[in-house]
CSV table of C-alpha atoms in Angstrom, one decimal:
chain,number,residue,atom,x,y,z
A,45,UNK,CA,100.0,80.5,104.2
A,46,UNK,CA,98.8,77.4,102.3
A,47,UNK,CA,97.8,74.4,104.4
A,48,UNK,CA,99.8,72.0,102.3
A,49,UNK,CA,103.0,73.9,102.9
A,50,UNK,CA,102.8,74.0,106.7
A,51,UNK,CA,104.2,71.4,109.1
A,52,UNK,CA,101.4,72.4,111.5
A,53,UNK,CA,98.0,72.3,109.8
A,54,UNK,CA,96.2,73.7,112.8
A,55,UNK,CA,98.4,76.7,113.0
A,56,UNK,CA,97.6,77.4,109.3
A,57,UNK,CA,93.9,77.2,110.0
A,58,UNK,CA,94.1,79.7,112.8
A,59,UNK,CA,96.4,82.0,110.8
A,60,UNK,CA,94.1,82.4,107.9
A,61,UNK,CA,90.8,82.4,109.9
A,62,UNK,CA,89.1,79.7,107.8
A,63,UNK,CA,85.8,78.3,109.1
A,64,UNK,CA,86.7,74.8,110.1
A,65,UNK,CA,84.7,71.6,110.7
A,66,UNK,CA,85.7,68.1,111.7
A,67,UNK,CA,84.2,65.1,109.9
A,68,UNK,CA,84.6,61.6,111.4
A,69,UNK,CA,84.0,59.2,108.5
A,70,UNK,CA,85.8,59.7,105.2
A,71,UNK,CA,83.7,57.4,103.1
A,72,UNK,CA,82.1,58.4,99.8
A,73,UNK,CA,79.5,60.5,101.6
A,74,UNK,CA,81.8,62.1,104.2
A,75,UNK,CA,84.5,63.0,101.7
A,76,UNK,CA,82.0,64.4,99.3
A,77,UNK,CA,80.5,66.7,102.0
A,78,UNK,CA,84.0,67.6,103.0
A,79,UNK,CA,84.8,68.6,99.4
A,80,UNK,CA,81.7,70.8,99.3
A,81,UNK,CA,82.7,72.6,102.5
A,82,UNK,CA,86.3,73.0,101.3
A,83,UNK,CA,85.2,74.4,97.9
A,84,UNK,CA,83.3,77.1,99.9
A,85,UNK,CA,86.2,78.2,101.9
A,86,UNK,CA,86.1,75.9,104.9
A,87,UNK,CA,88.8,73.6,106.3
A,88,UNK,CA,87.8,70.1,107.2
A,89,UNK,CA,89.7,68.1,109.8
A,90,UNK,CA,89.5,64.3,110.0
A,91,UNK,CA,90.9,61.4,112.0
A,92,UNK,CA,92.5,58.6,109.9
A,93,UNK,CA,94.2,56.4,112.4
A,94,UNK,CA,93.7,52.7,111.6
A,95,UNK,CA,91.8,53.5,108.4
A,96,UNK,CA,92.3,51.7,105.1
A,97,UNK,CA,94.6,53.0,102.4
A,98,UNK,CA,91.6,53.7,100.2
A,99,UNK,CA,89.9,55.8,102.9
A,100,UNK,CA,93.1,57.8,103.6
A,101,UNK,CA,93.6,58.4,99.8
A,102,UNK,CA,89.9,59.5,99.5
A,103,UNK,CA,90.2,61.9,102.4
A,104,UNK,CA,93.4,63.5,101.1
A,105,UNK,CA,91.9,63.7,97.6
A,106,UNK,CA,89.0,65.7,99.0
A,107,UNK,CA,91.4,68.1,100.8
A,108,UNK,CA,90.7,67.0,104.3
A,109,UNK,CA,93.3,67.7,107.0
A,110,UNK,CA,94.4,64.6,109.0
A,111,UNK,CA,94.9,65.4,112.7
A,112,UNK,CA,95.2,63.6,116.0
A,113,UNK,CA,91.9,62.6,117.7
A,114,UNK,CA,92.1,65.4,120.3
A,115,UNK,CA,92.7,68.1,117.7
A,116,UNK,CA,89.2,67.3,116.3
A,117,UNK,CA,87.8,69.4,119.2
A,118,UNK,CA,89.4,72.5,117.7
A,119,UNK,CA,86.7,72.5,115.0
A,120,UNK,CA,83.6,74.6,115.2
A,121,UNK,CA,81.4,71.5,114.7
A,122,UNK,CA,82.1,67.8,114.6
A,123,UNK,CA,80.0,65.9,112.0
A,124,UNK,CA,79.6,62.1,112.3
A,125,UNK,CA,79.1,60.4,108.9
A,126,UNK,CA,79.7,56.7,109.4
A,127,UNK,CA,77.8,53.4,108.8
A,128,UNK,CA,75.0,53.2,111.3
A,129,UNK,CA,76.6,50.3,113.2
A,130,UNK,CA,79.5,52.7,114.1
A,131,UNK,CA,77.5,55.7,115.2
A,132,UNK,CA,77.6,54.9,119.0
A,133,UNK,CA,81.4,54.2,118.7
A,134,UNK,CA,81.9,57.7,117.2
A,135,UNK,CA,79.8,59.2,120.0
A,136,UNK,CA,82.0,57.5,122.6
A,137,UNK,CA,85.1,58.8,120.8
A,138,UNK,CA,83.8,62.4,120.8
A,139,UNK,CA,82.7,62.1,124.5
A,140,UNK,CA,86.2,60.9,125.4
A,141,UNK,CA,88.2,63.7,123.5
A,142,UNK,CA,85.7,66.3,124.8
A,143,UNK,CA,86.0,65.3,128.4
A,144,UNK,CA,87.1,68.2,130.7
A,145,UNK,CA,86.7,70.9,128.0
A,146,UNK,CA,84.9,74.1,129.0
A,147,UNK,CA,83.4,74.7,125.6
A,148,UNK,CA,83.5,71.6,123.4
A,149,UNK,CA,82.2,71.7,119.9
A,150,UNK,CA,78.7,70.4,119.2
A,151,UNK,CA,78.3,67.0,117.6
A,152,UNK,CA,75.9,66.6,114.6
A,153,UNK,CA,75.1,63.0,114.1
A,154,UNK,CA,74.2,62.5,110.4
A,155,UNK,CA,73.9,58.7,110.4
A,156,UNK,CA,71.1,56.4,109.4
A,157,UNK,CA,69.9,55.5,112.9
A,158,UNK,CA,66.5,55.1,114.5
A,159,UNK,CA,65.2,57.9,116.8
A,160,UNK,CA,65.7,55.7,119.9
A,161,UNK,CA,69.3,55.1,118.9
A,162,UNK,CA,69.7,58.8,118.5
A,163,UNK,CA,68.3,59.3,122.0
A,164,UNK,CA,70.7,56.7,123.4
A,165,UNK,CA,73.6,58.4,121.6
A,166,UNK,CA,72.7,61.8,123.0
A,167,UNK,CA,72.4,60.4,126.5
A,168,UNK,CA,76.1,59.7,126.5
A,169,UNK,CA,76.7,63.4,126.6
A,170,UNK,CA,74.4,64.4,129.5
A,171,UNK,CA,76.3,66.7,131.8
A,172,UNK,CA,79.3,66.9,129.5
A,173,UNK,CA,78.7,70.3,127.8
A,174,UNK,CA,78.6,68.7,124.4
A,175,UNK,CA,75.5,69.8,122.5
A,176,UNK,CA,74.1,67.0,120.2
A,177,UNK,CA,72.2,67.7,117.1
A,178,UNK,CA,70.1,65.2,115.1
A,179,UNK,CA,70.7,65.1,111.4
A,180,UNK,CA,69.9,63.0,108.3
A,181,UNK,CA,71.4,62.9,104.8
A,182,UNK,CA,69.1,62.2,102.0
A,183,UNK,CA,70.5,61.8,98.5
A,184,UNK,CA,73.8,60.7,97.2
A,185,UNK,CA,77.2,62.5,96.8
A,186,UNK,CA,76.9,63.5,93.2
A,187,UNK,CA,79.9,65.3,91.8
A,188,UNK,CA,79.2,68.7,90.3
A,189,UNK,CA,75.9,69.2,92.1
A,190,UNK,CA,74.9,70.9,95.3
A,191,UNK,CA,74.9,67.4,96.8
A,192,UNK,CA,72.4,65.7,99.1
A,193,UNK,CA,69.9,67.4,101.4
A,194,UNK,CA,70.8,67.5,105.1
A,195,UNK,CA,67.9,67.6,107.5
A,196,UNK,CA,68.4,68.9,111.0
A,197,UNK,CA,66.3,68.6,114.1
A,198,UNK,CA,66.7,69.4,117.8
A,199,UNK,CA,69.1,72.3,117.1
A,200,UNK,CA,67.5,74.8,119.5
A,201,UNK,CA,70.7,76.8,119.7
A,202,UNK,CA,71.2,76.8,115.9
A,203,UNK,CA,74.7,75.3,116.2
A,204,UNK,CA,74.4,74.0,112.6
A,205,UNK,CA,74.1,77.5,111.1
A,206,UNK,CA,77.8,77.6,109.9
A,207,UNK,CA,77.0,74.8,107.5
A,208,UNK,CA,74.5,77.1,105.6
A,209,UNK,CA,77.3,79.4,104.6
A,210,UNK,CA,79.5,76.6,103.1
A,211,UNK,CA,77.5,75.3,100.2
A,212,UNK,CA,75.4,72.6,101.9
A,213,UNK,CA,71.6,72.3,101.4
A,214,UNK,CA,70.3,72.4,104.9
A,215,UNK,CA,66.6,72.0,105.9
A,216,UNK,CA,65.5,72.3,109.5
A,217,UNK,CA,62.6,70.3,110.8
A,218,UNK,CA,60.2,71.7,113.4
A,219,UNK,CA,60.6,68.8,115.7
A,220,UNK,CA,62.7,67.5,118.6
A,221,UNK,CA,65.9,65.5,118.6
A,222,UNK,CA,65.0,62.3,116.6
A,223,UNK,CA,62.8,64.0,114.0
A,224,UNK,CA,65.5,64.0,111.4
A,225,UNK,CA,66.3,60.4,112.2
A,226,UNK,CA,62.7,59.4,111.8
A,227,UNK,CA,62.5,61.1,108.4
A,228,UNK,CA,65.6,59.2,107.3
A,229,UNK,CA,64.2,55.8,108.5
A,230,UNK,CA,61.0,56.4,106.5
A,231,UNK,CA,62.7,57.6,103.4
A,232,UNK,CA,65.4,54.8,103.4
A,233,UNK,CA,62.7,52.2,104.2
A,234,UNK,CA,60.9,53.1,100.9
A,235,UNK,CA,64.0,53.8,98.8
A,236,UNK,CA,66.5,51.1,99.9
A,237,UNK,CA,63.7,48.7,100.9
A,238,UNK,CA,62.5,48.8,97.3
A,239,UNK,CA,66.0,48.0,96.1
A,240,UNK,CA,66.1,45.0,98.5
A,241,UNK,CA,62.7,43.8,97.3
A,242,UNK,CA,63.8,44.1,93.6
A,243,UNK,CA,67.0,42.2,94.4
A,244,UNK,CA,65.2,39.4,96.1
A,245,UNK,CA,62.6,38.9,93.4
A,246,UNK,CA,65.1,39.2,90.5
A,247,UNK,CA,67.2,36.5,92.2
A,248,UNK,CA,64.1,34.4,92.7
A,249,UNK,CA,63.3,34.8,88.9
A,250,UNK,CA,66.8,33.7,88.1
A,251,UNK,CA,66.5,30.6,90.2
A,252,UNK,CA,63.2,29.6,88.8
A,253,UNK,CA,63.9,30.2,85.1
A,254,UNK,CA,61.5,33.2,84.9
A,255,UNK,CA,64.2,35.9,84.5
A,256,UNK,CA,63.7,36.6,80.8
A,257,UNK,CA,60.0,36.8,81.1
A,258,UNK,CA,60.1,39.0,84.2
A,259,UNK,CA,62.5,41.5,82.6
A,260,UNK,CA,60.3,41.7,79.5
A,261,UNK,CA,57.2,42.3,81.5
A,262,UNK,CA,58.9,44.9,83.7
A,263,UNK,CA,60.1,46.8,80.7
A,264,UNK,CA,56.7,46.8,79.1
A,265,UNK,CA,54.3,47.4,82.0
A,266,UNK,CA,56.5,49.0,84.7
A,267,UNK,CA,59.2,50.8,82.7
A,268,UNK,CA,59.9,53.3,85.5
A,269,UNK,CA,60.5,50.5,88.0
A,270,UNK,CA,62.6,48.6,85.4
A,271,UNK,CA,64.9,51.7,84.9
A,272,UNK,CA,65.2,52.3,88.7
A,273,UNK,CA,66.2,48.7,89.4
A,274,UNK,CA,68.7,48.8,86.5
A,275,UNK,CA,70.4,51.8,88.1
A,276,UNK,CA,69.9,51.1,91.8
A,277,UNK,CA,70.8,47.4,92.1
A,278,UNK,CA,74.4,47.7,90.7
A,279,UNK,CA,74.9,50.9,92.7
A,280,UNK,CA,73.9,48.9,95.8
A,281,UNK,CA,76.7,46.2,95.5
A,282,UNK,CA,79.5,48.1,97.2
A,283,UNK,CA,77.1,49.6,99.8
A,284,UNK,CA,75.3,46.4,100.8
A,285,UNK,CA,77.4,45.8,103.9
A,286,UNK,CA,76.4,49.3,105.2
A,287,UNK,CA,72.7,48.7,104.5
A,288,UNK,CA,72.5,45.7,106.8
A,289,UNK,CA,72.6,47.8,110.0
A,290,UNK,CA,70.4,50.4,108.4
A,291,UNK,CA,67.6,47.9,107.7
A,292,UNK,CA,67.9,46.7,111.3
A,293,UNK,CA,67.6,50.3,112.5
A,294,UNK,CA,64.4,50.7,110.4
A,295,UNK,CA,63.0,47.5,112.0
A,296,UNK,CA,63.7,48.9,115.4
A,297,UNK,CA,62.1,52.2,114.4
A,298,UNK,CA,58.9,50.4,113.3
A,299,UNK,CA,58.8,48.4,116.6
A,300,UNK,CA,57.8,44.9,117.5
A,301,UNK,CA,54.1,45.7,117.2
A,302,UNK,CA,54.4,46.6,113.5
A,303,UNK,CA,54.4,43.5,111.3
A,304,UNK,CA,56.5,45.5,108.7
A,305,UNK,CA,59.4,45.3,111.1
A,306,UNK,CA,59.8,41.7,110.0
A,307,UNK,CA,60.1,42.8,106.4
A,308,UNK,CA,63.1,45.0,107.2
A,309,UNK,CA,64.8,42.3,109.3
A,310,UNK,CA,64.5,40.2,106.2
A,311,UNK,CA,65.9,43.0,104.1
A,312,UNK,CA,68.9,43.1,106.4
A,313,UNK,CA,69.5,39.4,105.6
A,314,UNK,CA,69.1,40.1,101.9
A,315,UNK,CA,71.8,42.8,102.0
A,316,UNK,CA,74.1,40.7,104.3
A,317,UNK,CA,73.9,37.9,101.7
A,318,UNK,CA,74.7,40.4,98.9
A,319,UNK,CA,77.6,41.8,100.9
A,320,UNK,CA,79.1,38.3,101.3
A,321,UNK,CA,78.7,37.6,97.6
A,322,UNK,CA,80.3,40.9,96.6
A,323,UNK,CA,83.3,40.1,98.7
A,324,UNK,CA,83.3,36.5,97.6
A,325,UNK,CA,82.2,34.5,94.6
A,326,UNK,CA,80.0,37.3,93.0
A,327,UNK,CA,77.6,34.6,91.8
A,328,UNK,CA,74.6,36.6,92.8
A,329,UNK,CA,76.0,39.8,91.3
A,330,UNK,CA,76.5,37.9,88.1
A,331,UNK,CA,72.9,36.7,88.1
A,332,UNK,CA,71.5,40.1,88.7
A,333,UNK,CA,73.8,41.7,86.1
A,334,UNK,CA,72.7,39.2,83.5
A,335,UNK,CA,69.0,39.9,84.1
A,336,UNK,CA,69.4,43.7,84.2
A,337,UNK,CA,71.5,43.6,81.0
A,338,UNK,CA,68.8,41.9,79.0
A,339,UNK,CA,67.5,44.2,76.3
A,340,UNK,CA,63.9,45.3,76.3
A,341,UNK,CA,61.7,43.0,74.3
A,342,UNK,CA,59.0,44.3,72.1
A,343,UNK,CA,55.9,42.3,72.0
């Protein structure tokens, strides 16, 4: 029986014995991972109450099955893929719907959070029977590819194994809960921190009248950096609001004794300013686009 022809999606899943997962978070990454799982024979449940029309449309286009919040617990695994500021809220939701269950599904948190945030999240499930697994997603949701790499740690019972059979690139770390989150913090600190640094200095060049000369020098002496900024900065615009909390998580990960933590608190402010501009006047977006669009200048 096809899922789309049934008035009871869960009955259809049981009838045809499909592996099934639940994904909380139907953004670009969550829906892309769902699409990958579905393409490899799985069914993916999601919860769309109070979500935007854009999110609902994206989830349905990916083939995700909207269900009530308690029906999420009928999945083999629940994956949390949301902006870092929402990770604890999702954990609270899963704790609530799993309450009283004899064998609730494990929760794999795949959000960009610091190890101590991951530990605080896991502490919400002590004594509940819900097994919590630490995960990190590195790489973007590129259509037509195998997608990003998902790192897993703290999975002593190997609850994440069903994901291996459904087209995801899984790498397991030899470390405790929090090891995958630490890897994500370090990687994002380099990758997204670089984008924030480039954004700040290009805007400074625009304010000071040095934009043309800076672009010419970058294209001549640092062409790889010039190309990366030309790709990464425009790609950042719609994501800037999500990167604010991620930079704050990186600062927390580094700790108060590390002077670099101040850098990432500053990066959070850079992305917050960009997020406001993207939703508002787009003056900063225009300045950046003007610089990045300048042709390479031969000297």
